[in-house]
Amino acid sequence: MKGIRSKGRTHIALGAAMLLLLPICLAAEPLAAQENGAPDAAANVQTSATPEQPIEDLYPYYSMAKGKKWGYLNREGKTIIEPQFDSAESFQEQGVAVVGVEDSSDGYFESKYGLIDRSGSFVVPAEYEYIQEFGSGFAAEDFEHHSLILDGHGNKVNEMAGDLGSLSEGLATFYKDEKYGYVDGSGSIIVSPQYESANDFKNGKAVVKTQDGQYSIINTKGETLRSYEAEYMGDSFSYGLSEVKKSDDSLWGYLGENGNMMIPETYEIAEPFQEGRAVVKLKSFGAETGLINTKGEYVLEPHYAIIQYVGESMWAVARKDRYFPDGESKDDLYKFALFNKDGKQITDYLYDDVASFKDGYSVVSQGLTSFFIDKTGQKAQSLPIIQGTGTIQRDKGLISANVDNRLQYIDMDGNVIWKAEYLKDLGNGIVLKEAKERPHRNTLIYYPVIEGIQDKQVSEKINAELMPSDATISSEDQSASYDEDFTVHMFKKDLLVVGANGYYYPFGAAHGMPSQVYKHVNIRNGSIYKLADLFKQDSGYLSRISDLIREQLKDHAEEKGVFPQAAEDLPDITDSQGFYLDSDVLNIYYNPYDIGPYAAGFITFQIPLSDLDTYIDKQGEFWKSFHE
């Protein structure tokens, strides 16, 4: 990603974020841990170079010593910029990098972005909603839709009210007062905002949609060259053709710039042309996908489920779609083969995933292994084989591999330069590590393991409680995926609070189902606490907690996304209600659909323990586990 955009705001009370799906899933990260084998800090930060001392490449990495913080290391794995940012992008040729910091001062998690130099100092403060590359410089936008254009060193070139798009052929879309126009690289308005929608320029022309709903192509002066009658139209004309749908009831075809229908309206789905080829589908689902040329002739007949352009005149093709299984279980039906632009099959159906080609190589995966291949389908002998699946790319002399949700850097000989490994010191020789279970591609689980407890029975009891169930690990369900990671939410005195955050996705479903379960563990004696253990028996604590939740709902039901009926008639909680503790707060949470829609996530109520003071059993083991 060349720049960072982050326009979402997540209220703190909404709980854990959703996990993404395989092959790359962003699962919840531990909130407090120490990096095992983290790079040593450099004695001197290199900020300039001489002809005898070229500027060394820097790579973003993270440490878990104080929450997940990002810094930069060099090719030897040595820290150059200490971990301190909440996100970090690669350094650009200009010598600056986009970094993000999180701000929750207004009750919301909000990411703000700035630019740093190679010393780690801000040259543009972290106060913007996003920063993106803009020609040889950058464009930044604040939270009031006010944009700045910056040069390559972060110096202000221009500023304006409105939203900027990316720069293409010297012009960028510009959105102001609910209309689109175009500005040049200096921010000067070239075409005043007037369109309902606007796209990037390509070959000196851009497709726009006027306020009356008509599509047109314009030149770089904003002059209309031709208008078209269509309900939907592609973003540009590629090879003189744009996909078009005349009405809601019609099929897709391809329109020429002259306004004539060059390829008949035949397809339920039509994609843009790339290298003179376009993917088309006769039906939205099923094995009726083909590849056509600019004459509408099939290069690959419509007998496939998936055809994906993967760059450099290559396409990845599968006969079946694993996300829409139809009962057939033969594994190679769901695997990809490589074809060239002439429709010639280059490889057998071998690969579970195929990444885009770059400089003649693609990364493919087979099972739980990833490796590089060339355009003949041969395995690259000069590049390493990597265990795991995810995003893998060559990066300035190293290989950046975010596999199985963990980042690592590898040299071209396959030696690991740096790898994310978690270790939290709990004191007295006790440490918390992570373990991984990945029995097959569809299941990936990280869970905590505690080592160093002298009492073997206590150690075994705790680790048995923290380990995922055998049924989850051994599941061979090929119709769904399951991902799970853990968070260390709190560690105070003897009390360890660990959350397991999962995401189950049935292939073909609109979305999966997240889960979260918190365990409250006494690392001294192995006790696993329940909600009832915190309170005096027969004190009426469940009713008291329920009343406090209902009080919060009076003012915050809509904000939290609670169903109106649930807000009016919320029943008392039970001892099985989901909860987790902070030092001085009891968090009560509801799963998606319990009292609110899926989009509301885990609706959480924060109840100060001081509001429950007379109900808490302060002589009880649970309370004493995190109080002196």
Coordinates of C-alpha atoms in Angstrom, one line a residue, residues 42-627:
A42 CA 21.5 1.3 17.2
A43 CA 23.9 3.5 19.0
N44 CA 23.7 6.1 16.3
V45 CA 20.8 6.8 14.0
Q46 CA 21.9 7.2 10.4
T47 CA 20.3 10.2 8.8
S48 CA 22.6 11.1 5.9
A49 CA 25.1 9.4 3.6
T50 CA 28.3 10.1 1.7
P51 CA 29.4 8.5 -1.6
E52 CA 31.5 6.1 0.6
Q53 CA 28.5 5.4 2.9
P54 CA 25.3 4.8 0.9
I55 CA 22.0 5.3 2.7
E56 CA 20.9 1.9 4.1
D57 CA 17.5 0.4 3.5
L58 CA 15.1 0.5 6.5
Y59 CA 12.2 -2.0 7.1
P60 CA 9.2 -1.5 9.3
Y61 CA 8.9 -4.0 12.2
Y62 CA 7.0 -4.2 15.5
S63 CA 7.7 -4.9 19.1
M64 CA 5.2 -6.0 21.7
A65 CA 7.1 -4.7 24.8
K66 CA 4.6 -2.0 25.5
G67 CA 1.7 -3.0 23.2
K68 CA 2.2 -3.3 19.5
K69 CA 4.5 -0.5 18.4
W70 CA 6.3 -0.1 15.1
G71 CA 9.8 1.0 14.4
Y72 CA 12.4 0.4 11.7
L73 CA 15.3 -2.1 11.4
N74 CA 18.1 -2.4 8.8
R75 CA 19.1 -5.3 6.6
E76 CA 21.1 -6.9 9.5
G77 CA 18.0 -6.9 11.8
K78 CA 19.4 -4.0 13.9
T79 CA 16.9 -1.4 15.2
I80 CA 17.5 2.0 13.7
I81 CA 14.3 3.8 14.8
E82 CA 12.9 2.6 18.1
P83 CA 9.3 1.1 18.1
Q84 CA 7.0 3.9 19.0
F85 CA 4.3 4.2 16.3
D86 CA 1.0 2.4 15.9
S87 CA 1.5 1.8 12.2
A88 CA 4.4 2.3 9.8
E89 CA 4.9 2.2 6.1
S90 CA 8.1 1.7 4.1
F91 CA 10.4 4.7 3.5
Q92 CA 9.9 6.3 0.1
E93 CA 12.6 7.5 -2.2
Q94 CA 12.2 11.0 -0.8
G95 CA 13.6 9.7 2.5
V96 CA 10.3 10.0 4.5
A97 CA 7.7 7.4 5.6
V98 CA 4.1 7.5 6.6
V99 CA 3.4 6.5 10.2
G100 CA 0.3 6.4 12.3
V101 CA -0.5 7.0 16.0
E102 CA -3.8 6.1 17.8
D103 CA -5.7 8.7 19.7
S104 CA -8.6 7.9 22.0
S105 CA -8.8 11.2 23.9
D106 CA -12.4 11.7 22.8
G107 CA -13.6 8.2 23.6
Y108 CA -12.9 6.8 20.2
F109 CA -10.0 4.9 18.7
E110 CA -8.8 7.2 15.9
S111 CA -5.7 6.8 13.8
K112 CA -3.8 9.9 12.8
Y113 CA -1.0 10.0 10.3
G114 CA 2.2 12.0 9.7
L115 CA 5.6 11.8 8.0
I116 CA 8.9 11.0 9.6
D117 CA 12.4 11.3 8.4
R118 CA 15.1 8.6 8.7
S119 CA 16.0 9.8 12.2
G120 CA 12.4 9.0 13.3
S121 CA 11.5 12.7 13.7
F122 CA 8.2 14.0 12.5
V123 CA 8.6 16.3 9.5
V124 CA 4.8 16.4 9.2
P125 CA 2.9 16.0 12.5
A126 CA 0.6 13.0 13.0
E127 CA -2.7 14.9 12.8
Y128 CA -4.2 13.8 9.5
E129 CA -6.9 11.4 8.6
Y130 CA -4.8 9.9 5.8
I131 CA -1.6 10.6 3.8
Q132 CA -1.0 9.3 0.3
E133 CA 1.6 9.6 -2.4
F134 CA 0.9 12.4 -4.7
G135 CA 3.2 12.6 -7.7
S136 CA 6.7 13.1 -6.3
G137 CA 5.2 14.3 -3.0
F138 CA 2.3 13.6 -0.8
A139 CA -1.3 14.7 -0.1
A140 CA -2.8 14.8 3.4
E141 CA -6.3 15.3 4.6
D142 CA -7.4 16.3 8.0
F143 CA -10.6 15.4 9.8
E144 CA -12.5 18.4 8.4
H145 CA -12.0 17.5 4.8
H146 CA -9.2 20.0 4.4
S147 CA -6.4 18.9 2.1
L148 CA -2.7 19.7 1.9
I149 CA -0.3 19.1 -0.9
L150 CA 3.3 18.4 0.3
D151 CA 6.6 18.1 -1.6
G152 CA 8.8 15.0 -1.2
H153 CA 10.3 16.4 2.1
G154 CA 6.9 17.3 3.7
N155 CA 7.0 21.0 2.9
K156 CA 3.6 22.5 2.1
V157 CA 3.0 23.3 -1.5
N158 CA -0.7 24.2 -1.4
E159 CA -3.9 23.7 0.7
M160 CA -7.5 23.6 -0.1
A161 CA -11.0 22.6 1.2
G162 CA -12.0 19.2 -0.2
D163 CA -10.9 15.6 -0.7
L164 CA -8.1 14.7 -3.1
G165 CA -7.8 11.5 -5.1
S166 CA -4.6 10.0 -6.5
L167 CA -2.6 11.8 -9.2
S168 CA -2.9 10.2 -12.6
E169 CA -1.4 11.7 -15.8
G170 CA -0.8 15.0 -13.9
L171 CA -4.4 15.4 -12.7
A172 CA -6.3 14.2 -9.6
T173 CA -9.9 14.0 -8.7
F174 CA -11.1 16.6 -6.3
Y175 CA -14.3 16.4 -4.2
K176 CA -16.0 19.4 -2.8
D177 CA -19.6 20.3 -1.9
E178 CA -20.7 16.8 -3.1
K179 CA -19.3 17.4 -6.6
Y180 CA -16.1 16.1 -8.4
G181 CA -13.6 18.1 -10.4
Y182 CA -9.9 17.9 -11.1
V183 CA -6.7 19.6 -9.8
D184 CA -3.1 19.4 -11.0
G185 CA -0.1 18.4 -9.0
S186 CA 0.3 21.8 -7.5
G187 CA -3.3 21.9 -6.3
S188 CA -4.6 24.4 -8.9
I189 CA -8.1 23.7 -10.0
I190 CA -8.2 22.6 -13.7
V191 CA -11.8 21.4 -14.0
S192 CA -14.2 22.9 -11.4
P193 CA -16.2 20.5 -9.3
Q194 CA -19.4 19.7 -11.3
Y195 CA -19.7 15.9 -11.7
E196 CA -21.6 13.3 -9.7
S197 CA -18.6 10.9 -10.1
A198 CA -15.2 11.1 -11.8
N199 CA -12.4 8.7 -12.6
D200 CA -8.7 8.9 -13.2
F201 CA -7.4 10.0 -16.5
K202 CA -6.1 7.4 -18.9
N203 CA -4.5 8.3 -22.2
G204 CA -5.7 11.9 -21.8
K205 CA -9.3 11.0 -21.2
A206 CA -11.5 10.4 -18.1
V207 CA -15.0 8.9 -17.7
V208 CA -17.3 11.2 -15.6
K209 CA -20.9 11.1 -14.6
T210 CA -22.8 14.4 -14.8
Q211 CA -25.3 15.6 -12.3
D212 CA -28.2 14.5 -14.6
G213 CA -26.8 10.9 -14.5
Q214 CA -25.2 10.9 -18.0
Y215 CA -21.8 9.3 -18.6
S216 CA -19.3 11.2 -20.7
I217 CA -15.6 11.2 -21.5
I218 CA -13.7 14.5 -21.1
N219 CA -10.2 15.7 -22.0
T220 CA -7.7 17.2 -19.6
K221 CA -9.3 20.6 -20.2
G222 CA -12.6 19.4 -19.0
E223 CA -14.1 19.5 -22.5
T224 CA -16.8 16.9 -23.2
L225 CA -15.7 14.6 -26.1
R226 CA -18.7 12.3 -26.1
S227 CA -21.7 11.3 -24.0
Y228 CA -23.3 7.9 -23.5
E229 CA -26.6 6.6 -22.4
A230 CA -26.1 3.9 -19.8
E231 CA -27.1 2.9 -16.3
Y232 CA -23.7 1.7 -15.3
M233 CA -20.3 2.1 -17.0
G234 CA -16.7 1.2 -16.4
D235 CA -14.1 3.6 -14.9
S236 CA -12.2 4.0 -18.2
F237 CA -11.9 3.0 -21.8
S238 CA -9.2 0.3 -22.0
Y239 CA -8.1 -0.7 -25.5
G240 CA -10.9 1.5 -26.7
L241 CA -13.6 -0.4 -24.8
S242 CA -15.5 0.1 -21.6
E243 CA -17.9 -2.4 -19.9
V244 CA -21.4 -1.0 -19.9
K245 CA -24.9 -2.0 -18.7
K246 CA -27.7 -0.1 -20.4
S247 CA -30.4 -0.7 -17.7
D248 CA -30.9 -2.6 -14.4
D249 CA -32.5 -5.5 -16.4
S250 CA -29.9 -5.8 -19.1
L251 CA -26.7 -7.7 -19.3
W252 CA -23.2 -6.3 -19.6
G253 CA -21.4 -5.6 -22.9
Y254 CA -18.6 -3.5 -24.1
L255 CA -19.0 0.0 -25.6
G256 CA -16.5 1.7 -28.0
E257 CA -15.5 5.3 -27.5
N258 CA -17.5 6.1 -30.7
G259 CA -20.7 5.1 -28.8
N260 CA -21.2 1.8 -30.7
M261 CA -21.7 -1.5 -28.9
M262 CA -18.6 -3.3 -29.9
I263 CA -19.2 -6.5 -27.9
P264 CA -22.8 -7.5 -27.4
E265 CA -24.6 -7.4 -24.0
T266 CA -24.1 -11.1 -23.1
Y267 CA -22.6 -11.2 -19.7
E268 CA -23.8 -11.1 -16.1
I269 CA -20.4 -9.8 -15.1
A270 CA -17.8 -8.0 -17.3
E271 CA -14.5 -6.8 -16.1
P272 CA -12.2 -4.2 -17.6
F273 CA -9.7 -5.1 -20.3
Q274 CA -6.1 -5.8 -19.2
E275 CA -3.4 -6.5 -21.7
G276 CA -6.1 -6.9 -24.4
R277 CA -8.1 -9.5 -22.4
A278 CA -11.2 -9.3 -20.2
V279 CA -12.7 -11.7 -17.7
V280 CA -16.4 -12.3 -18.3
K281 CA -19.1 -14.4 -16.6
L282 CA -22.2 -15.8 -18.2
K283 CA -23.5 -16.4 -14.6
S284 CA -22.5 -14.7 -11.4
F285 CA -21.8 -18.1 -9.8
G286 CA -20.7 -21.5 -11.1
A287 CA -18.2 -22.6 -13.8
E288 CA -19.2 -20.2 -16.6
T289 CA -16.3 -17.7 -16.5
G290 CA -14.2 -17.1 -19.6
L291 CA -11.5 -14.8 -21.1
I292 CA -12.2 -12.7 -24.2
N293 CA -10.1 -10.6 -26.5
T294 CA -11.1 -7.1 -27.8
K295 CA -13.2 -8.7 -30.6
G296 CA -15.3 -10.6 -28.1
E297 CA -13.7 -13.9 -29.1
Y298 CA -13.1 -16.4 -26.3
V299 CA -9.4 -17.0 -25.5
L300 CA -10.6 -19.3 -22.7
E301 CA -14.0 -20.7 -23.1
P302 CA -16.5 -20.0 -20.3
H303 CA -16.0 -23.3 -18.5
Y304 CA -14.1 -22.1 -15.4
A305 CA -15.2 -20.8 -12.0
I306 CA -12.4 -18.3 -11.4
I307 CA -10.1 -16.4 -13.8
Q308 CA -7.8 -13.8 -12.2
Y309 CA -5.3 -11.5 -13.9
V310 CA -2.0 -11.8 -12.1
G311 CA 0.1 -9.5 -14.2
E312 CA 2.8 -9.8 -16.8
S313 CA 0.5 -11.5 -19.4
M314 CA -0.5 -14.3 -17.0
W315 CA -3.9 -15.4 -15.6
A316 CA -4.7 -17.8 -12.7
V317 CA -7.5 -20.2 -13.5
A318 CA -9.6 -22.5 -11.2
R319 CA -12.3 -25.0 -12.3
K320 CA -14.2 -24.7 -9.0
D321 CA -14.6 -21.9 -6.4
R322 CA -13.7 -23.1 -2.9
Y323 CA -15.9 -20.4 -1.5
F324 CA -19.0 -21.7 -3.3
P325 CA -18.6 -25.5 -3.0
D326 CA -21.1 -27.6 -4.9
G327 CA -20.6 -30.9 -3.2
E328 CA -17.7 -32.2 -5.2
S329 CA -14.7 -32.9 -3.0
K330 CA -11.9 -33.5 -5.5
D331 CA -9.2 -31.2 -4.2
D332 CA -7.5 -30.2 -7.5
L333 CA -10.9 -28.8 -8.8
Y334 CA -10.4 -25.9 -6.4
K335 CA -6.7 -25.3 -7.3
F336 CA -5.3 -22.8 -9.7
A337 CA -3.3 -23.3 -12.9
L338 CA -1.5 -20.6 -14.9
F339 CA -2.5 -19.6 -18.4
N340 CA -0.9 -17.0 -20.7
K341 CA -2.7 -14.3 -22.7
D342 CA -3.0 -16.7 -25.7
G343 CA -5.0 -19.2 -23.6
K344 CA -2.1 -21.6 -23.4
Q345 CA -2.0 -23.6 -20.1
I346 CA 1.4 -23.2 -18.5
T347 CA 1.0 -25.4 -15.4
D348 CA -1.2 -28.1 -14.0
Y349 CA -3.8 -27.2 -11.4
L350 CA -1.4 -27.1 -8.5
Y351 CA -1.8 -24.0 -6.4
D352 CA -4.1 -22.9 -3.6
D353 CA -3.2 -19.2 -4.2
V354 CA -1.3 -17.2 -6.8
A355 CA 0.0 -13.7 -6.2
S356 CA 0.6 -11.2 -8.9
F357 CA 3.8 -11.5 -10.9
K358 CA 6.5 -8.9 -10.4
D359 CA 9.8 -8.8 -12.3
G360 CA 9.1 -12.3 -13.7
Y361 CA 8.2 -14.0 -10.4
S362 CA 5.0 -14.9 -8.5
V363 CA 4.5 -16.3 -5.0
V364 CA 2.2 -19.4 -5.0
S365 CA 1.1 -21.6 -2.1
Q366 CA 0.5 -25.3 -1.9
G367 CA -1.0 -26.4 1.3
L368 CA 0.9 -24.7 4.1
T369 CA 4.0 -23.9 2.0
S370 CA 4.7 -20.8 -0.2
F371 CA 7.4 -20.4 -2.8
F372 CA 8.4 -18.3 -5.9
I373 CA 7.8 -19.5 -9.5
D374 CA 8.7 -18.0 -12.8
K375 CA 6.4 -17.5 -15.8
T376 CA 7.2 -21.1 -17.0
G377 CA 5.8 -22.4 -13.8
Q378 CA 9.3 -23.5 -12.6
K379 CA 10.2 -23.1 -8.9
A380 CA 12.7 -20.3 -8.5
Q381 CA 15.8 -22.1 -7.2
S382 CA 17.5 -18.9 -6.1
L383 CA 14.6 -17.8 -3.8
P384 CA 13.7 -19.5 -0.5
I385 CA 10.7 -21.7 0.3
I386 CA 8.7 -20.3 3.1
Q387 CA 6.5 -22.2 5.6
G388 CA 3.1 -20.6 5.9
T389 CA 0.8 -18.6 3.7
G390 CA 0.1 -14.9 3.4
T391 CA 1.7 -11.8 1.8
I392 CA 5.2 -12.4 0.6
Q393 CA 7.3 -10.0 -1.5
R394 CA 10.8 -9.1 -2.3
D395 CA 11.7 -5.8 -0.6
K396 CA 15.0 -4.0 -1.2
G397 CA 17.2 -7.1 -0.9
L398 CA 15.2 -8.9 1.7
I399 CA 11.9 -10.9 1.6
S400 CA 9.1 -9.4 3.6
A401 CA 6.8 -12.3 4.6
N402 CA 3.6 -11.7 6.6
V403 CA 2.8 -15.4 6.9
D404 CA 0.3 -17.0 9.2
N405 CA -0.5 -13.4 10.5
R406 CA 3.1 -12.9 11.7
L407 CA 5.7 -10.7 10.0
Q408 CA 9.2 -11.8 9.3
Y409 CA 12.2 -10.7 7.2
I410 CA 14.2 -13.3 5.3
D411 CA 17.4 -13.0 3.2
M412 CA 17.7 -14.5 -0.3
D413 CA 19.4 -17.6 1.2
G414 CA 16.4 -18.3 3.4
N415 CA 18.0 -17.0 6.7
V416 CA 15.5 -15.3 9.0
I417 CA 16.8 -11.8 9.8
W418 CA 13.9 -10.9 12.1
K419 CA 10.7 -12.7 13.1
A420 CA 7.8 -11.7 15.4
E421 CA 7.8 -14.0 18.4
Y422 CA 6.0 -13.2 21.6
L423 CA 7.2 -13.4 25.1
K424 CA 5.8 -11.7 28.2
D425 CA 7.6 -11.8 31.5
L426 CA 5.2 -12.4 34.4
G427 CA 7.9 -12.3 37.0
N428 CA 9.5 -14.9 39.2
G429 CA 10.8 -16.8 36.2
I430 CA 7.3 -17.2 34.8
V431 CA 6.8 -16.3 31.1
L432 CA 3.9 -16.3 28.7
K433 CA 4.6 -17.5 25.1
E434 CA 2.5 -18.2 22.2
A435 CA 1.8 -21.5 20.5
K436 CA 0.4 -22.1 17.0
E437 CA -1.9 -24.8 15.6
R438 CA -2.4 -24.9 11.9
P439 CA -3.6 -28.4 11.0
H440 CA -4.7 -27.3 7.5
R441 CA -5.2 -24.2 5.4
N442 CA -8.7 -23.5 6.8
T443 CA -7.7 -23.3 10.5
L444 CA -5.1 -21.0 12.1
I445 CA -5.0 -20.7 15.9
Y446 CA -2.7 -18.9 18.2
Y447 CA -3.0 -19.5 22.0
P448 CA -1.0 -18.6 25.1
V449 CA 1.3 -21.1 26.9
I450 CA 2.7 -20.3 30.4
E451 CA 6.1 -21.7 31.3
G452 CA 8.2 -21.5 34.5
I453 CA 5.5 -22.3 37.1
Q454 CA 7.2 -24.6 39.6
D455 CA 4.1 -26.5 40.7
K456 CA 3.6 -28.9 37.8
Q457 CA -0.1 -29.5 38.6
V458 CA -0.8 -25.8 38.6
S459 CA 1.0 -25.3 35.3
E460 CA -0.8 -28.2 33.6
K461 CA -4.2 -26.9 34.9
I462 CA -3.6 -23.4 33.6
N463 CA -2.3 -24.5 30.2
A464 CA -5.1 -27.0 29.7
E465 CA -7.6 -24.2 30.3
L466 CA -5.9 -21.8 27.9
M467 CA -5.5 -24.4 25.1
P468 CA -8.2 -24.5 22.4
S469 CA -10.4 -27.5 22.3
D470 CA -9.2 -30.7 20.5
A471 CA -12.4 -30.5 18.3
T472 CA -11.4 -27.0 17.0
I473 CA -7.8 -28.0 16.3
S474 CA -8.6 -31.3 14.6
S475 CA -11.5 -30.0 12.5
E476 CA -11.2 -31.0 8.9
D477 CA -14.2 -28.9 7.8
Q478 CA -13.4 -27.8 4.2
S479 CA -16.6 -25.7 3.9
A480 CA -15.5 -23.1 6.3
S481 CA -12.4 -21.4 7.8
Y482 CA -11.6 -20.6 11.5
D483 CA -9.0 -18.2 12.8
E484 CA -8.2 -17.4 16.4
D485 CA -5.7 -15.3 18.2
F486 CA -5.4 -14.1 21.8
T487 CA -4.9 -10.9 23.7
V488 CA -3.3 -10.4 27.0
H489 CA -5.8 -7.9 28.3
M490 CA -4.5 -7.4 31.9
F491 CA -1.8 -8.7 34.2
K492 CA -2.0 -7.4 37.8
K493 CA -0.4 -9.1 40.8
D494 CA -1.5 -12.8 40.3
L495 CA -4.4 -12.2 37.9
L496 CA -3.9 -12.8 34.2
V497 CA -6.8 -11.9 31.9
V498 CA -6.5 -13.5 28.5
G499 CA -9.0 -13.1 25.6
A500 CA -9.5 -15.7 22.8
N501 CA -10.7 -13.9 19.7
G502 CA -12.1 -16.1 16.9
Y503 CA -13.7 -15.8 13.5
Y504 CA -15.7 -18.6 11.8
Y505 CA -16.5 -18.1 8.2
P506 CA -18.6 -20.6 6.2
F507 CA -17.5 -20.3 2.5
G508 CA -20.0 -18.4 0.4
A509 CA -21.7 -16.7 3.4
A510 CA -22.3 -13.0 3.4
H511 CA -20.0 -12.8 6.5
G512 CA -18.7 -15.0 9.3
M513 CA -19.3 -15.0 13.0
P514 CA -16.8 -13.6 15.5
S515 CA -16.3 -14.9 19.0
Q516 CA -14.5 -13.8 22.1
V517 CA -14.0 -15.5 25.4
Y518 CA -12.0 -14.2 28.3
K519 CA -10.3 -16.3 30.9
H520 CA -9.3 -14.9 34.4
V521 CA -6.4 -17.0 35.6
N522 CA -4.6 -16.9 39.0
I523 CA -1.0 -17.8 38.0
R524 CA 0.0 -18.6 41.6
N525 CA -2.6 -21.3 42.4
G526 CA -4.2 -22.1 39.0
S527 CA -7.7 -20.9 39.9
I528 CA -9.9 -20.0 36.9
Y529 CA -12.5 -17.4 38.0
K530 CA -16.1 -17.0 37.0
L531 CA -18.2 -13.8 37.4
A532 CA -19.8 -15.1 40.6
D533 CA -16.4 -15.5 42.3
L534 CA -16.0 -11.7 42.5
F535 CA -19.2 -11.1 44.5
K536 CA -20.8 -12.0 47.8
Q537 CA -23.3 -14.8 47.6
D538 CA -27.0 -13.8 47.6
S539 CA -26.0 -10.1 47.4
G540 CA -28.2 -9.4 44.3
Y541 CA -25.1 -8.4 42.2
L542 CA -26.7 -9.7 39.0
S543 CA -29.7 -7.4 39.4
R544 CA -27.4 -4.5 40.3
I545 CA -25.2 -5.0 37.3
S546 CA -28.3 -5.3 35.0
D547 CA -29.7 -2.0 36.5
L548 CA -26.4 -0.2 35.7
I549 CA -26.5 -1.5 32.1
R550 CA -30.1 -0.3 31.7
E551 CA -29.1 3.1 33.0
Q552 CA -26.4 3.4 30.4
L553 CA -28.9 2.4 27.7
K554 CA -31.1 5.3 28.5
D555 CA -28.6 7.7 27.0
H556 CA -26.4 5.5 24.8
A557 CA -28.6 2.7 23.3
E558 CA -28.6 4.2 19.8
E559 CA -24.8 5.0 20.0
K560 CA -24.0 1.4 20.9
G561 CA -26.3 0.0 18.2
V562 CA -28.7 -1.8 20.6
F563 CA -32.0 -3.0 19.2
P564 CA -34.8 -0.6 20.3
Q565 CA -36.8 -3.5 21.9
A566 CA -33.7 -4.7 23.7
A567 CA -33.1 -1.3 25.1
E568 CA -36.6 -1.0 26.4
D569 CA -36.8 -4.5 27.9
L570 CA -33.3 -5.8 28.7
P571 CA -33.5 -8.9 31.0
D572 CA -31.1 -9.4 33.9
I573 CA -27.8 -10.9 33.1
T574 CA -26.9 -14.4 34.3
D575 CA -23.6 -15.8 35.7
S576 CA -22.7 -17.1 32.2
Q577 CA -22.7 -13.5 30.8
G578 CA -19.5 -12.6 28.9
F579 CA -17.2 -10.4 31.0
Y580 CA -13.6 -9.2 31.5
L581 CA -11.9 -7.1 34.1
D582 CA -9.7 -4.0 34.0
S583 CA -8.1 -2.8 37.2
D584 CA -11.1 -0.8 38.2
V585 CA -13.7 -1.6 35.7
L586 CA -16.0 -4.6 35.0
N587 CA -16.7 -5.0 31.3
I588 CA -19.9 -6.8 30.4
Y589 CA -20.3 -7.7 26.7
Y590 CA -22.9 -9.1 24.4
N591 CA -22.2 -11.2 21.3
P592 CA -23.4 -10.0 17.8
Y593 CA -27.2 -10.4 17.5
D594 CA -27.7 -10.8 21.2
I595 CA -29.0 -7.3 21.7
G596 CA -27.9 -5.5 18.5
P597 CA -27.2 -6.1 14.8
Y598 CA -24.1 -7.9 13.5
A599 CA -22.5 -4.6 12.5
A600 CA -22.6 -3.4 16.1
G601 CA -20.0 -6.0 17.1
F602 CA -19.5 -6.9 20.7
I603 CA -21.7 -4.4 22.6
T604 CA -19.8 -3.7 25.8
F605 CA -20.8 -1.9 29.0
Q606 CA -18.1 -0.5 31.2
I607 CA -19.1 -0.5 34.9
P608 CA -16.8 1.1 37.5
L609 CA -16.1 -1.4 40.3
S610 CA -16.8 1.5 42.7
D611 CA -20.4 1.3 41.7
L612 CA -20.4 -2.4 42.8
D613 CA -18.4 -1.8 46.0
T614 CA -21.0 -3.2 48.5
Y615 CA -21.5 -6.3 46.4
I616 CA -17.9 -7.3 45.9
D617 CA -16.4 -10.0 48.1
K618 CA -13.2 -8.2 49.1
Q619 CA -12.1 -11.2 51.3
G620 CA -12.6 -13.5 48.3
E621 CA -9.8 -15.1 46.3
F622 CA -10.8 -13.4 43.1
W623 CA -10.6 -9.9 44.5
K624 CA -7.3 -10.6 46.3
S625 CA -5.7 -12.0 43.1
F626 CA -5.4 -8.5 41.8
H627 CA -5.4 -6.4 45.0

